[in-house]
């Protein structure tokens, strides 16, 4: 994610193939700027227990990851799992990888014309089924516009706290 994918993006630009990125290396502050194509179809799986998070809080880590996606991109999703370590646990990856790949295929077919809602719901269903994962699914609805859906046992609390923060900032 932090070496090969930026190379592919630099070489192929908007013609790059869809990519699942484990632990979000392409979305880190690297020694060289990553040229993330506007039309890149990308699904990142990042973890709350990952050493790539550094000293950032989970909220800061997700915000930093989102900030690396070009504003004009409308084909990116991020699955943030609080309990995930640097490399995803086998049962987590087995649950989410198939619907993540289907999401990428649907996005590649439709481009930015259609958000693959059914496929994204399948990703949420996969993490919800085990009842041991919590976090957020974020995806671009349109260029620069993100949907943010909490999931897991603590999602009701997280959703309430997120709404309170947005309201305190004057948002809707």
PDB file of C-alpha atoms in Angstrom:
ATOM      1  CA  UNK A   1       0.000   0.000   0.000  1.00  0.00           C
ATOM      2  CA  UNK A   2       2.770   2.474   0.686  1.00  0.00           C
ATOM      3  CA  UNK A   3       5.189   1.428  -2.081  1.00  0.00           C
ATOM      4  CA  UNK A   4       3.526  -0.494  -4.907  1.00  0.00           C
ATOM      5  CA  UNK A   5       0.175   1.285  -5.085  1.00  0.00           C
ATOM      6  CA  UNK A   6       1.649   4.814  -5.278  1.00  0.00           C
ATOM      7  CA  UNK A   7       3.917   3.532  -8.067  1.00  0.00           C
ATOM      8  CA  UNK A   8       0.901   2.107  -9.950  1.00  0.00           C
ATOM      9  CA  UNK A   9      -1.021   5.341  -9.405  1.00  0.00           C
ATOM     10  CA  UNK A  10       1.905   7.404 -10.699  1.00  0.00           C
ATOM     11  CA  UNK A  11       2.300   5.163 -13.779  1.00  0.00           C
ATOM     12  CA  UNK A  12      -1.376   4.630 -14.680  1.00  0.00           C
ATOM     13  CA  UNK A  13      -3.169   7.575 -13.084  1.00  0.00           C
ATOM     14  CA  UNK A  14      -6.952   7.382 -13.495  1.00  0.00           C
ATOM     15  CA  UNK A  15      -6.570   4.103 -15.431  1.00  0.00           C
ATOM     16  CA  UNK A  16      -5.287   2.339 -12.281  1.00  0.00           C
ATOM     17  CA  UNK A  17      -7.076  -0.879 -11.322  1.00  0.00           C
ATOM     18  CA  UNK A  18      -9.296  -0.922  -8.220  1.00  0.00           C
ATOM     19  CA  UNK A  19      -7.411  -1.633  -5.000  1.00  0.00           C
ATOM     20  CA  UNK A  20      -8.082  -2.978  -1.527  1.00  0.00           C
ATOM     21  CA  UNK A  21      -5.529  -1.395   0.777  1.00  0.00           C
ATOM     22  CA  UNK A  22      -4.750  -3.159   4.053  1.00  0.00           C
ATOM     23  CA  UNK A  23      -3.583  -0.815   6.837  1.00  0.00           C
ATOM     24  CA  UNK A  24      -3.690   2.309   4.685  1.00  0.00           C
ATOM     25  CA  UNK A  25      -0.015   2.769   3.876  1.00  0.00           C
ATOM     26  CA  UNK A  26      -0.853   4.850   0.789  1.00  0.00           C
ATOM     27  CA  UNK A  27      -2.716   7.315   3.014  1.00  0.00           C
ATOM     28  CA  UNK A  28       0.227   8.004   5.323  1.00  0.00           C
ATOM     29  CA  UNK A  29       2.638  10.924   5.452  1.00  0.00           C
ATOM     30  CA  UNK A  30       5.393   9.357   3.334  1.00  0.00           C
ATOM     31  CA  UNK A  31       8.828  10.567   2.270  1.00  0.00           C
ATOM     32  CA  UNK A  32       7.408  11.378  -1.161  1.00  0.00           C
ATOM     33  CA  UNK A  33       3.967  12.804  -1.889  1.00  0.00           C
ATOM     34  CA  UNK A  34       1.461  10.187  -3.062  1.00  0.00           C
ATOM     35  CA  UNK A  35      -0.295  11.144  -6.288  1.00  0.00           C
ATOM     36  CA  UNK A  36      -3.737   9.648  -5.549  1.00  0.00           C
ATOM     37  CA  UNK A  37      -5.724   9.757  -8.821  1.00  0.00           C
ATOM     38  CA  UNK A  38      -9.121  11.452  -8.703  1.00  0.00           C
ATOM     39  CA  UNK A  39     -10.765   8.460 -10.359  1.00  0.00           C
ATOM     40  CA  UNK A  40      -9.006   5.798  -8.259  1.00  0.00           C
ATOM     41  CA  UNK A  41     -11.394   3.114  -7.018  1.00  0.00           C
ATOM     42  CA  UNK A  42     -10.043   2.300  -3.567  1.00  0.00           C
ATOM     43  CA  UNK A  43     -11.199   0.523  -0.400  1.00  0.00           C
ATOM     44  CA  UNK A  44      -8.983   0.972   2.655  1.00  0.00           C
ATOM     45  CA  UNK A  45      -9.122  -1.316   5.690  1.00  0.00           C
ATOM     46  CA  UNK A  46      -7.457   0.381   8.657  1.00  0.00           C
ATOM     47  CA  UNK A  47      -7.244  -0.498  12.316  1.00  0.00           C
ATOM     48  CA  UNK A  48      -7.512   1.263  15.617  1.00  0.00           C
ATOM     49  CA  UNK A  49      -4.720  -0.870  17.100  1.00  0.00           C
ATOM     50  CA  UNK A  50      -2.350  -0.355  14.150  1.00  0.00           C
ATOM     51  CA  UNK A  51       1.079   1.147  14.817  1.00  0.00           C
ATOM     52  CA  UNK A  52       0.568   3.239  11.634  1.00  0.00           C
ATOM     53  CA  UNK A  53      -1.855   5.301  13.734  1.00  0.00           C
ATOM     54  CA  UNK A  54       1.101   6.670  15.684  1.00  0.00           C
ATOM     55  CA  UNK A  55       0.069   9.048  18.450  1.00  0.00           C
ATOM     56  CA  UNK A  56      -3.188  10.048  16.788  1.00  0.00           C
ATOM     57  CA  UNK A  57      -6.547   9.318  18.386  1.00  0.00           C
ATOM     58  CA  UNK A  58      -8.828   7.056  16.328  1.00  0.00           C
ATOM     59  CA  UNK A  59     -10.845  10.124  15.281  1.00  0.00           C
ATOM     60  CA  UNK A  60      -7.667  11.953  14.187  1.00  0.00           C
ATOM     61  CA  UNK A  61      -6.416   8.864  12.334  1.00  0.00           C
ATOM     62  CA  UNK A  62      -9.631   8.536  10.339  1.00  0.00           C
ATOM     63  CA  UNK A  63      -9.670  12.285   9.598  1.00  0.00           C
ATOM     64  CA  UNK A  64      -6.024  12.155   8.483  1.00  0.00           C
ATOM     65  CA  UNK A  65      -6.741   9.168   6.231  1.00  0.00           C
ATOM     66  CA  UNK A  66      -9.748  10.938   4.672  1.00  0.00           C
ATOM     67  CA  UNK A  67      -7.636  14.057   4.083  1.00  0.00           C
ATOM     68  CA  UNK A  68      -5.301  12.062   1.790  1.00  0.00           C
ATOM     69  CA  UNK A  69      -8.163  11.254  -0.617  1.00  0.00           C
ATOM     70  CA  UNK A  70      -8.391  13.894  -3.366  1.00  0.00           C
ATOM     71  CA  UNK A  71     -11.383  16.178  -2.921  1.00  0.00           C
ATOM     72  CA  UNK A  72     -12.579  15.311  -6.438  1.00  0.00           C
ATOM     73  CA  UNK A  73     -12.597  11.557  -5.755  1.00  0.00           C
ATOM     74  CA  UNK A  74     -15.991   9.897  -5.436  1.00  0.00           C
ATOM     75  CA  UNK A  75     -14.971   6.221  -5.473  1.00  0.00           C
ATOM     76  CA  UNK A  76     -13.233   5.589  -2.136  1.00  0.00           C
ATOM     77  CA  UNK A  77     -14.319   3.742   0.997  1.00  0.00           C
ATOM     78  CA  UNK A  78     -12.601   3.342   4.363  1.00  0.00           C
ATOM     79  CA  UNK A  79     -13.433   0.591   6.829  1.00  0.00           C
ATOM     80  CA  UNK A  80     -11.997   1.575  10.216  1.00  0.00           C
ATOM     81  CA  UNK A  81     -12.086  -1.288  12.727  1.00  0.00           C
ATOM     82  CA  UNK A  82     -11.229  -0.337  16.322  1.00  0.00           C
ATOM     83  CA  UNK A  83      -9.981  -3.809  17.216  1.00  0.00           C
ATOM     84  CA  UNK A  84      -7.835  -4.369  14.123  1.00  0.00           C
ATOM     85  CA  UNK A  85      -4.078  -4.641  14.515  1.00  0.00           C
ATOM     86  CA  UNK A  86      -1.547  -3.792  11.783  1.00  0.00           C
ATOM     87  CA  UNK A  87      -2.442  -6.788   9.624  1.00  0.00           C
ATOM     88  CA  UNK A  88      -6.132  -7.671   9.851  1.00  0.00           C
ATOM     89  CA  UNK A  89      -7.069 -10.676  11.946  1.00  0.00           C
ATOM     90  CA  UNK A  90      -7.863 -13.713   9.752  1.00  0.00           C
ATOM     91  CA  UNK A  91     -11.554 -13.868  10.711  1.00  0.00           C
ATOM     92  CA  UNK A  92     -12.005 -10.142  10.050  1.00  0.00           C
ATOM     93  CA  UNK A  93     -10.344 -10.312   6.641  1.00  0.00           C
ATOM     94  CA  UNK A  94     -12.272 -13.458   5.680  1.00  0.00           C
ATOM     95  CA  UNK A  95     -15.538 -11.702   6.560  1.00  0.00           C
ATOM     96  CA  UNK A  96     -14.975  -8.357   4.850  1.00  0.00           C
ATOM     97  CA  UNK A  97     -12.742  -9.047   1.849  1.00  0.00           C
ATOM     98  CA  UNK A  98     -15.400 -10.656  -0.403  1.00  0.00           C
ATOM     99  CA  UNK A  99     -17.923  -7.784  -0.023  1.00  0.00           C
ATOM    100  CA  UNK A 100     -15.093  -5.228  -0.313  1.00  0.00           C
ATOM    101  CA  UNK A 101     -14.072  -6.764  -3.651  1.00  0.00           C
ATOM    102  CA  UNK A 102     -17.705  -6.720  -4.835  1.00  0.00           C
ATOM    103  CA  UNK A 103     -17.909  -3.040  -3.836  1.00  0.00           C
ATOM    104  CA  UNK A 104     -14.815  -2.249  -5.906  1.00  0.00           C
ATOM    105  CA  UNK A 105     -16.149  -4.177  -8.905  1.00  0.00           C
ATOM    106  CA  UNK A 106     -19.475  -2.316  -8.727  1.00  0.00           C
ATOM    107  CA  UNK A 107     -17.731   1.057  -8.421  1.00  0.00           C
ATOM    108  CA  UNK A 108     -15.412   0.255 -11.310  1.00  0.00           C
ATOM    109  CA  UNK A 109     -18.401  -0.645 -13.489  1.00  0.00           C
ATOM    110  CA  UNK A 110     -20.468   2.442 -12.655  1.00  0.00           C
ATOM    111  CA  UNK A 111     -17.686   4.923 -11.866  1.00  0.00           C
ATOM    112  CA  UNK A 112     -18.804   7.913  -9.889  1.00  0.00           C
ATOM    113  CA  UNK A 113     -22.306   7.640 -11.386  1.00  0.00           C
ATOM    114  CA  UNK A 114     -23.559   5.297  -8.656  1.00  0.00           C
ATOM    115  CA  UNK A 115     -22.527   4.586  -5.088  1.00  0.00           C
ATOM    116  CA  UNK A 116     -22.615   0.786  -4.647  1.00  0.00           C
ATOM    117  CA  UNK A 117     -25.065   0.905  -1.728  1.00  0.00           C
ATOM    118  CA  UNK A 118     -25.971  -2.795  -1.672  1.00  0.00           C
ATOM    119  CA  UNK A 119     -22.326  -3.847  -1.711  1.00  0.00           C
ATOM    120  CA  UNK A 120     -21.414  -1.385   1.067  1.00  0.00           C
ATOM    121  CA  UNK A 121     -24.333  -2.673   3.150  1.00  0.00           C
ATOM    122  CA  UNK A 122     -22.904  -6.179   2.666  1.00  0.00           C
ATOM    123  CA  UNK A 123     -19.582  -4.976   4.149  1.00  0.00           C
ATOM    124  CA  UNK A 124     -21.461  -3.637   7.180  1.00  0.00           C
ATOM    125  CA  UNK A 125     -23.403  -6.879   7.487  1.00  0.00           C
ATOM    126  CA  UNK A 126     -20.152  -8.852   7.412  1.00  0.00           C
ATOM    127  CA  UNK A 127     -18.617  -6.936  10.331  1.00  0.00           C
ATOM    128  CA  UNK A 128     -21.906  -6.872  12.245  1.00  0.00           C
ATOM    129  CA  UNK A 129     -22.442 -10.613  11.964  1.00  0.00           C
ATOM    130  CA  UNK A 130     -19.584 -11.502  14.335  1.00  0.00           C
ATOM    131  CA  UNK A 131     -20.666  -8.932  16.948  1.00  0.00           C
ATOM    132  CA  UNK A 132     -17.034  -8.479  17.993  1.00  0.00           C
ATOM    133  CA  UNK A 133     -15.950  -5.641  15.694  1.00  0.00           C
ATOM    134  CA  UNK A 134     -16.707  -1.948  16.037  1.00  0.00           C
ATOM    135  CA  UNK A 135     -15.743   1.070  14.033  1.00  0.00           C
ATOM    136  CA  UNK A 136     -16.894   3.115  11.073  1.00  0.00           C
ATOM    137  CA  UNK A 137     -17.552   2.652   7.398  1.00  0.00           C
ATOM    138  CA  UNK A 138     -16.883   5.826   5.465  1.00  0.00           C
ATOM    139  CA  UNK A 139     -17.313   6.330   1.746  1.00  0.00           C
ATOM    140  CA  UNK A 140     -17.519   9.116  -0.767  1.00  0.00           C
ATOM    141  CA  UNK A 141     -21.081   9.821  -1.879  1.00  0.00           C
ATOM    142  CA  UNK A 142     -19.909  12.391  -4.396  1.00  0.00           C
ATOM    143  CA  UNK A 143     -16.750  14.392  -4.932  1.00  0.00           C
ATOM    144  CA  UNK A 144     -15.693  15.719  -1.508  1.00  0.00           C
ATOM    145  CA  UNK A 145     -18.805  14.406   0.263  1.00  0.00           C
ATOM    146  CA  UNK A 146     -18.455  11.553   2.776  1.00  0.00           C
ATOM    147  CA  UNK A 147     -20.988   9.226   4.391  1.00  0.00           C
ATOM    148  CA  UNK A 148     -19.895   7.989   7.842  1.00  0.00           C
ATOM    149  CA  UNK A 149     -21.661   4.963   9.363  1.00  0.00           C
ATOM    150  CA  UNK A 150     -20.662   3.626  12.797  1.00  0.00           C
ATOM    151  CA  UNK A 151     -21.024  -0.099  13.432  1.00  0.00           C
ATOM    152  CA  UNK A 152     -20.641  -2.589  16.256  1.00  0.00           C
ATOM    153  CA  UNK A 153     -21.562  -2.739  19.934  1.00  0.00           C
ATOM    154  CA  UNK A 154     -20.489   0.840  20.648  1.00  0.00           C
ATOM    155  CA  UNK A 155     -21.971   2.351  17.462  1.00  0.00           C
ATOM    156  CA  UNK A 156     -25.045   3.832  19.149  1.00  0.00           C
ATOM    157  CA  UNK A 157     -22.843   5.684  21.642  1.00  0.00           C
ATOM    158  CA  UNK A 158     -20.349   6.717  18.961  1.00  0.00           C
ATOM    159  CA  UNK A 159     -23.131   7.934  16.671  1.00  0.00           C
ATOM    160  CA  UNK A 160     -24.632  10.031  19.477  1.00  0.00           C
ATOM    161  CA  UNK A 161     -21.237  11.529  20.380  1.00  0.00           C
ATOM    162  CA  UNK A 162     -20.495  12.243  16.697  1.00  0.00           C
ATOM    163  CA  UNK A 163     -23.855  14.025  16.311  1.00  0.00           C
ATOM    164  CA  UNK A 164     -23.143  16.091  19.431  1.00  0.00           C
ATOM    165  CA  UNK A 165     -19.700  17.120  18.049  1.00  0.00           C
ATOM    166  CA  UNK A 166     -21.206  18.085  14.684  1.00  0.00           C
ATOM    167  CA  UNK A 167     -23.949  20.090  16.402  1.00  0.00           C
ATOM    168  CA  UNK A 168     -21.380  21.836  18.641  1.00  0.00           C
ATOM    169  CA  UNK A 169     -19.470  22.839  15.479  1.00  0.00           C
ATOM    170  CA  UNK A 170     -22.624  24.314  13.992  1.00  0.00           C
ATOM    171  CA  UNK A 171     -23.244  21.456  11.536  1.00  0.00           C
ATOM    172  CA  UNK A 172     -26.418  19.645  10.746  1.00  0.00           C
TER     173      UNK A 172
END
